[in-house]
Coordinates of C-alpha atoms in Angstrom, one line a residue:
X1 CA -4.5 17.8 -24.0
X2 CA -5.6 18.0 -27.4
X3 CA -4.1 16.0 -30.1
X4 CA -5.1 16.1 -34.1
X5 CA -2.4 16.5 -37.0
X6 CA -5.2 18.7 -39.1
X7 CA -4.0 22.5 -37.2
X8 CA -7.3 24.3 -37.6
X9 CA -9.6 22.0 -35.9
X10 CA -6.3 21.2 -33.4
X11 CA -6.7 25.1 -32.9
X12 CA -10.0 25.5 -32.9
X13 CA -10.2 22.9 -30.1
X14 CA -7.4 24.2 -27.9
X15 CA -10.1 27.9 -27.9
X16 CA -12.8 25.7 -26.6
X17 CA -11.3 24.2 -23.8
X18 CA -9.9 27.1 -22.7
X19 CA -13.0 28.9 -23.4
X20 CA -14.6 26.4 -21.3
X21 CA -12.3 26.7 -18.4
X22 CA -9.5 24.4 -18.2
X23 CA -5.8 24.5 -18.8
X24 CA -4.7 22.7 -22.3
X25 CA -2.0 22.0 -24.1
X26 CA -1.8 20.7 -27.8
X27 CA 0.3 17.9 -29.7
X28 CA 0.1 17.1 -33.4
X29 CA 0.5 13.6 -33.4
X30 CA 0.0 10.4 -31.2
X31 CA 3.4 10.1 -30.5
X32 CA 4.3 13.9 -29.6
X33 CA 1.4 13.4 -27.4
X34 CA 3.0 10.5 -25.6
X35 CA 6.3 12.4 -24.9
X36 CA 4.2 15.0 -23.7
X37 CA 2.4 12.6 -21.2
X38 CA 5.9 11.3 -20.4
X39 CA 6.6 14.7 -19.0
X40 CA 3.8 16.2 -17.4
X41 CA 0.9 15.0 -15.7
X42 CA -2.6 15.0 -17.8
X43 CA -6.1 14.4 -17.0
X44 CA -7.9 14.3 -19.8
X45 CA -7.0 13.4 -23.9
X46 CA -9.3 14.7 -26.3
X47 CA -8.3 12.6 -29.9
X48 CA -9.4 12.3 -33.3
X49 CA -9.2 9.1 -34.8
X50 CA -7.9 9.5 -38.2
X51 CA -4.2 10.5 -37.9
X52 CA -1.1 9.0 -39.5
X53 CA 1.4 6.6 -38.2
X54 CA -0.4 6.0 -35.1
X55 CA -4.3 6.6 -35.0
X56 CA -6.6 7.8 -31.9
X57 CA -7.5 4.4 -31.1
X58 CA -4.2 3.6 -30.9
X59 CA -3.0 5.9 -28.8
X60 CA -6.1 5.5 -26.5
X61 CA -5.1 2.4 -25.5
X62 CA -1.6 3.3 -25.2
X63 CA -2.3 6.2 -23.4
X64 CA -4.7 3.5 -20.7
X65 CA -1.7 1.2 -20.4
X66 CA 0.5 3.5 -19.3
X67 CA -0.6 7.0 -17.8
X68 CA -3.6 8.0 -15.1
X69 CA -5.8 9.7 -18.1
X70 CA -8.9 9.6 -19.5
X71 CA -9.9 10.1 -23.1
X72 CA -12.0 11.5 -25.3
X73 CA -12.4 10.3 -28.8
X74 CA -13.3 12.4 -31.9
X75 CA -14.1 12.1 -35.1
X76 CA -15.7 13.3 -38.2
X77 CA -16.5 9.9 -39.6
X78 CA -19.6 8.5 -37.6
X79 CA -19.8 5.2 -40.2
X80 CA -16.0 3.8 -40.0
X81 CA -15.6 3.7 -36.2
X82 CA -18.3 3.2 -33.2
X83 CA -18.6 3.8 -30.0
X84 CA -18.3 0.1 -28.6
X85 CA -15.1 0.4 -30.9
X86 CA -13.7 3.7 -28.4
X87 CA -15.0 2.3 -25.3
X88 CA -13.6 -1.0 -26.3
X89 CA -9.9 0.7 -26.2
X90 CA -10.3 2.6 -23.0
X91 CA -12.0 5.7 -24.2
X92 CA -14.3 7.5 -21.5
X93 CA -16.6 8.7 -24.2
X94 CA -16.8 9.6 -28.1
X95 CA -17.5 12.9 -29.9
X96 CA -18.9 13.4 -33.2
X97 CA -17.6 17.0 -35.6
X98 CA -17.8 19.4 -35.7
X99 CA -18.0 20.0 -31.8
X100 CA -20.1 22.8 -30.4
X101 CA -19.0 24.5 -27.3
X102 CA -21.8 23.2 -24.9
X103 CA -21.4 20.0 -25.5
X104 CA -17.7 19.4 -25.0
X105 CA -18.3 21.3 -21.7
X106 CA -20.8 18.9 -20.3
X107 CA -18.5 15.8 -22.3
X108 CA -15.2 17.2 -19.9
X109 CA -17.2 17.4 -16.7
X110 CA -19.1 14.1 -16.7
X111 CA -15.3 12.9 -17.5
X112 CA -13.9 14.4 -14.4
X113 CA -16.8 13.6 -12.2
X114 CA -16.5 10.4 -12.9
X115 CA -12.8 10.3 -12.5
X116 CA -13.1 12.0 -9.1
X117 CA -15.9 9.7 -8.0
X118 CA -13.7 6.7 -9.0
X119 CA -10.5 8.3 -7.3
X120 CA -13.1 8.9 -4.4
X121 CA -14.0 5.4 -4.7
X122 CA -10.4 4.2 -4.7
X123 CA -9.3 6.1 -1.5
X124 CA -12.2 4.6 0.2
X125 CA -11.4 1.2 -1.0
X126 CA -7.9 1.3 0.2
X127 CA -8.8 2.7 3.3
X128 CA -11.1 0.1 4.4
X129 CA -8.0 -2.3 3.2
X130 CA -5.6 -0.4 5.8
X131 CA -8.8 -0.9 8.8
X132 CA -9.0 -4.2 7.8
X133 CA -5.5 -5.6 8.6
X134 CA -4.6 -3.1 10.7
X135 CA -4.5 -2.5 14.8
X136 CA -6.1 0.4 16.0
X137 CA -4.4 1.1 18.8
X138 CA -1.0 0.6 17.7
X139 CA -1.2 1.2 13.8
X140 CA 0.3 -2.3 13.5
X141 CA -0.8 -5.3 11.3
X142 CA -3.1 -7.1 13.1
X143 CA -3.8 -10.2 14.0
X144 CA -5.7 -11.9 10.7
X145 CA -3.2 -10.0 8.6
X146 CA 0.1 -12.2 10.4
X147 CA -1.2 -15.3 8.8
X148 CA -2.1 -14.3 5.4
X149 CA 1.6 -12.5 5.7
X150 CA 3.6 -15.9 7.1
X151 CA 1.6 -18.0 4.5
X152 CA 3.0 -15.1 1.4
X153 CA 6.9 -15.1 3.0
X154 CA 6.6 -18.8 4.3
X155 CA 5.2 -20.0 0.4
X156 CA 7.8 -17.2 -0.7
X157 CA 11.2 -18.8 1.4
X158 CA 10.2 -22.7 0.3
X159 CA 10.2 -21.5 -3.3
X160 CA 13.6 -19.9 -3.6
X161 CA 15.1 -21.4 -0.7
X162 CA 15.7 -18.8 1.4
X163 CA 15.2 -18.3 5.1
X164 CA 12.6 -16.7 7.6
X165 CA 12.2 -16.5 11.1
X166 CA 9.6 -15.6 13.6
X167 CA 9.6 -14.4 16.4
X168 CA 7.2 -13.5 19.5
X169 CA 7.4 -11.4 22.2
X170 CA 5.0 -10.7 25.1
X171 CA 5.1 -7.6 27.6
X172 CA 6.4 -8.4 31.3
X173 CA 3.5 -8.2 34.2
X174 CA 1.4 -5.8 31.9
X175 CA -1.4 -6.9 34.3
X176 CA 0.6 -5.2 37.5
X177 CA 1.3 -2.4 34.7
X178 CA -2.4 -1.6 33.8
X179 CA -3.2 -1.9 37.4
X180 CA -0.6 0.1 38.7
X181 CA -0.8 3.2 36.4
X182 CA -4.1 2.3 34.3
X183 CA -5.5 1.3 31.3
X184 CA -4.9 4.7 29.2
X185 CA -1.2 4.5 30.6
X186 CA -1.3 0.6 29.3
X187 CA -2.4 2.0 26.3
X188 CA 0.1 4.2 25.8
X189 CA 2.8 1.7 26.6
X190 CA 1.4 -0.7 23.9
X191 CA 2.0 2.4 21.4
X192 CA 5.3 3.2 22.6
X193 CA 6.8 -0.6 22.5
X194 CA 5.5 -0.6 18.7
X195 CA 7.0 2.2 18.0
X196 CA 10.6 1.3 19.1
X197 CA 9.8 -2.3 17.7
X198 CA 9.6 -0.4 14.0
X199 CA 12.8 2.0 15.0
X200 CA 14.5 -1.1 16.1
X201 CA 13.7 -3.5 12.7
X202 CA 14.6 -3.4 9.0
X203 CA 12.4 -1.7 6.8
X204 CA 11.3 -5.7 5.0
X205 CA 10.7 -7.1 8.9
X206 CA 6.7 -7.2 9.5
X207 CA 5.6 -6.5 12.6
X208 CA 2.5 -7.5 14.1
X209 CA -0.2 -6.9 17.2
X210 CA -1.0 -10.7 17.7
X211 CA -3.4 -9.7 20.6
X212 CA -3.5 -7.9 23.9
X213 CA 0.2 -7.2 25.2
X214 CA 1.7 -9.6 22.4
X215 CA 3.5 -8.8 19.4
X216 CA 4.7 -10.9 16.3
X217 CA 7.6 -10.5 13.9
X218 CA 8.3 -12.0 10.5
X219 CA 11.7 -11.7 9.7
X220 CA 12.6 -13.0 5.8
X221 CA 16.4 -13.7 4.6
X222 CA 16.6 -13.9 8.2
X223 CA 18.3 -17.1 10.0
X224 CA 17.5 -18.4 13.5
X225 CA 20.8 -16.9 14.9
X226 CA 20.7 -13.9 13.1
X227 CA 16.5 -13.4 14.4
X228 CA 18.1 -14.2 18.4
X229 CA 20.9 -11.0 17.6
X230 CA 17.2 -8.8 16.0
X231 CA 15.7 -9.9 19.5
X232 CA 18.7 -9.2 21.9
X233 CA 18.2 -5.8 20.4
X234 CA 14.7 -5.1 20.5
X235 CA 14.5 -6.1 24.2
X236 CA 17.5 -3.9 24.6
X237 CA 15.7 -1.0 23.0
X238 CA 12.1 -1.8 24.9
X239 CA 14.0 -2.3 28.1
X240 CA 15.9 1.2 27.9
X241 CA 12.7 3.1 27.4
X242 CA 10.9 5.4 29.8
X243 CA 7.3 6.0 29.9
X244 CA 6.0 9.2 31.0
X245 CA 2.7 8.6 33.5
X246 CA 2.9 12.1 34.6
X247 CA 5.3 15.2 34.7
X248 CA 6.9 14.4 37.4
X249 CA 6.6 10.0 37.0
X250 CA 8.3 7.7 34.5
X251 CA 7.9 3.7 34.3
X252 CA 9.2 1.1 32.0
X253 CA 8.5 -2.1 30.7
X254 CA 10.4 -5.3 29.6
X255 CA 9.3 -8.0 27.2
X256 CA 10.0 -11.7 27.2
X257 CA 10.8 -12.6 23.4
X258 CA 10.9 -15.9 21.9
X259 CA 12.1 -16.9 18.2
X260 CA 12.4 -20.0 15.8
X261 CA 13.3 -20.6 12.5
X262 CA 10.6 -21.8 9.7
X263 CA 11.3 -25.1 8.3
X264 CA 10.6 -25.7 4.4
X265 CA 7.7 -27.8 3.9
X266 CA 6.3 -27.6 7.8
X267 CA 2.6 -26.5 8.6
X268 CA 2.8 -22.6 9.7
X269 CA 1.2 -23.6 12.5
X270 CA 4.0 -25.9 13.9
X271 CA 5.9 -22.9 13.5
X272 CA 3.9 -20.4 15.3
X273 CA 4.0 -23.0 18.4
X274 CA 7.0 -23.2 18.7
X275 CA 7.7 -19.2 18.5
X276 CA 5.0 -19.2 21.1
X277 CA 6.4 -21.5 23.3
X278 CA 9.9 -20.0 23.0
X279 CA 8.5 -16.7 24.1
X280 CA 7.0 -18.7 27.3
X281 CA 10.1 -20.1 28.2
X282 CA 11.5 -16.7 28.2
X283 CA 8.8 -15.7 30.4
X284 CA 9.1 -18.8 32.7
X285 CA 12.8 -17.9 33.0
X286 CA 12.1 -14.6 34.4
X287 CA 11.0 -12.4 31.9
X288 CA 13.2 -9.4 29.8
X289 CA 15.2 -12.1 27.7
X290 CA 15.1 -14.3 24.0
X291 CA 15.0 -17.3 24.0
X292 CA 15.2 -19.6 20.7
X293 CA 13.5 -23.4 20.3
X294 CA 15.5 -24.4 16.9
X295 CA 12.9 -26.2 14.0
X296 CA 14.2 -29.3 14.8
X297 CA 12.5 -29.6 18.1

C-alpha cells in the first residue's frame, strides 16, 4: 500500500509498484491508511514522512503495534530525518526521492525475502516448540511439559483461589496386551485411549503421556469429587472401546485411574504422589476403576 497526501508522487508510486509486479492499493493519509489495514490484509507500507496530522513515522510505528506489515519509509528530505530515526520506529528500510523504478524493485524484494525468511524462521521455531513438549506417539503433552503445566495452573489456582485436580491413570495388563497382539497393536492402543481421553475431557483439561502406558490429567476449576465423576467417565469411555487387531479380531483395554485434589501452598510433588498412589490402589483393587486419596492424607 502506498500512502502520501501529495497525489502525483502518491500516483506516480502506485505505476511503479504495479509496474514492478505487485498488487497496490493507495491511501492519502496515515489514518485512511489505517482503516484500510483494518480491513484488508497488507504486506508491505511504502510512506512518506512529511504528511499532516499524523506523519510516516507515526504511522510506522502504529502500523508495527498493530498489523503483520512491513514498511518502507520515504522521503524527500535526506537532512530532517535519518535512517536510525525509521528503523528506530519499525521501518524495514528508507528511501530517498525521487524513486527510480529499479531500485524500489530490489527495496520490495529484499522486504519480502526477509519477511518470508523470518515467517520461515517462525514456523520452524514453533515447530520445534510443538516436538519439544509433545509425545510422538500419541500427539499428547509429554512428560517434561506436565510439570511446567501443574507448576502454571497449580501457581495459577493458589493465586485466585480456585481449584485443580489431578488425576492419573495407567492401562490394565498392557504387558499381556503387547504380548498378546504386539507392539504395533500396543501402539495403536496407546493412540486410541488418547484419543477418547480428548473426546471424553473439556476443551481447558490437559492431558498428558507421563510415560509408557501412563497418562496424566490436569483438571483446573475442577474439585476432587467433580475430577472422580471426569474419571468414572473416561474409564467408561476407554472400557467401551474396541480395538481392531485384524478384520476379522477386536480387543479392548481398561485403565485403573487414580485422582486427588491440589492443596494451596503444598509441594507439586506431594501432589503428584498421591495421584500416583491413587491410581495404584485402583490397580491393587483389580484394575478398570477410580479411586480418589483426598489432600488431607
Amino acid at each position: 500500500m502506498i500512502v502520501d497526501d501529495d497525489k502525483p508522487a502518491r500516483e506516480a508510486l502506485y505505476e511503479m509498484v504495479l509496474t514492478a509486479g505487485y498488487k497496490a492499493a493507495a491511501a492519502p493519509s496515515a489514518e485512511s491508511a489505517l482503516e484500510i489495514l483494518a480491513r484488508h490484509p497488507v504486506e508491505l507500507v511504502l510512506t512518506d514522512i512529511h504528511m499532516p496530522d499524523m506523519n510516516g513515522l507515526e504511522l510506522t510505528a502504529a502500523v508495527k503495534e498493530r498489523f503483520d506489515a512491513d514498511v518502507v519509509v520515504l522521503t524527500g528530505f535526506a537532512d530532517s530525518h535519518t535512517y536510525e530515526e525509521a528503523i528506530g520506529r519499525g521501518a524495514s528500510d528508507f528511501l530517498l526521492k525521487p524513486v527510480r523504478l529499479p531500485e524500489l524493485k530490489a527495496r520490495i524484494q529484499r522486504v519480502f525475502r526477509e519477511r518470508r525468511l523470518w515467517k520461515e524462521r517462525e514456523a520452524l521455531m514453533e515447530q520445534l516448540k510443538k516436538l519439544s513438549i509433545t509425545d510422538g506417539l500419541t500427539n499428547l503433552y509429554n512428560r517434561r511439559h506436565f510439570y511446567r503445566q501443574l507448576s502454571t495452573e497449580a501457581n495459577r489456582a493458589e493465586r485466585y483461589g480456585r481449584v485443580l485436580s489431578l488425576l492419573f491413570f495407567d492401562v490394565d495388563s498392557f504387558k499381556k496386551f503387547n504380548d498378546t497382539y504386539g507392539h504395533l497393536a500396543g501402539d495403536e492402543a496407546l493412540k486410541s485411549i488418547a484419543r477418547a481421553t480428548e473426546n471424553c475431557l473439556r476443551v481447558a483439561d490437559s492431558i498428558f503421556r507421563y510415560g509408557g502406558e501412563e497418562f496424566a490429567v490436569l483438571l483446573p476449576e475442577t474439585s476432587g469429587e467433580q475430577a472422580i465423576i471426569a474419571g468414572q467417565r473416561l474409564r467408561n469411555d476407554i472400557d467401551q472401546l474396541r480395538l481392531a487387531i485384524s478384520e476379522e479380531e477386536t480387543a479392548k483395554v481398561t485403565v485403573s485411574i487414580g485422582v486427588t485434589e491440589f492443596s494451596p501452598g503444598e509441594e507439586m510433588e506431594r501432589c503428584v504422589k498421591r495421584a500416583d498412589m491413587a491410581m495404584y490402589n485402583s490397580k491393587r483393587s483389580g484394575g478398570n476403576q477410580v479411586q480418589f486419596i483426598p489432600p488431607d492424607e
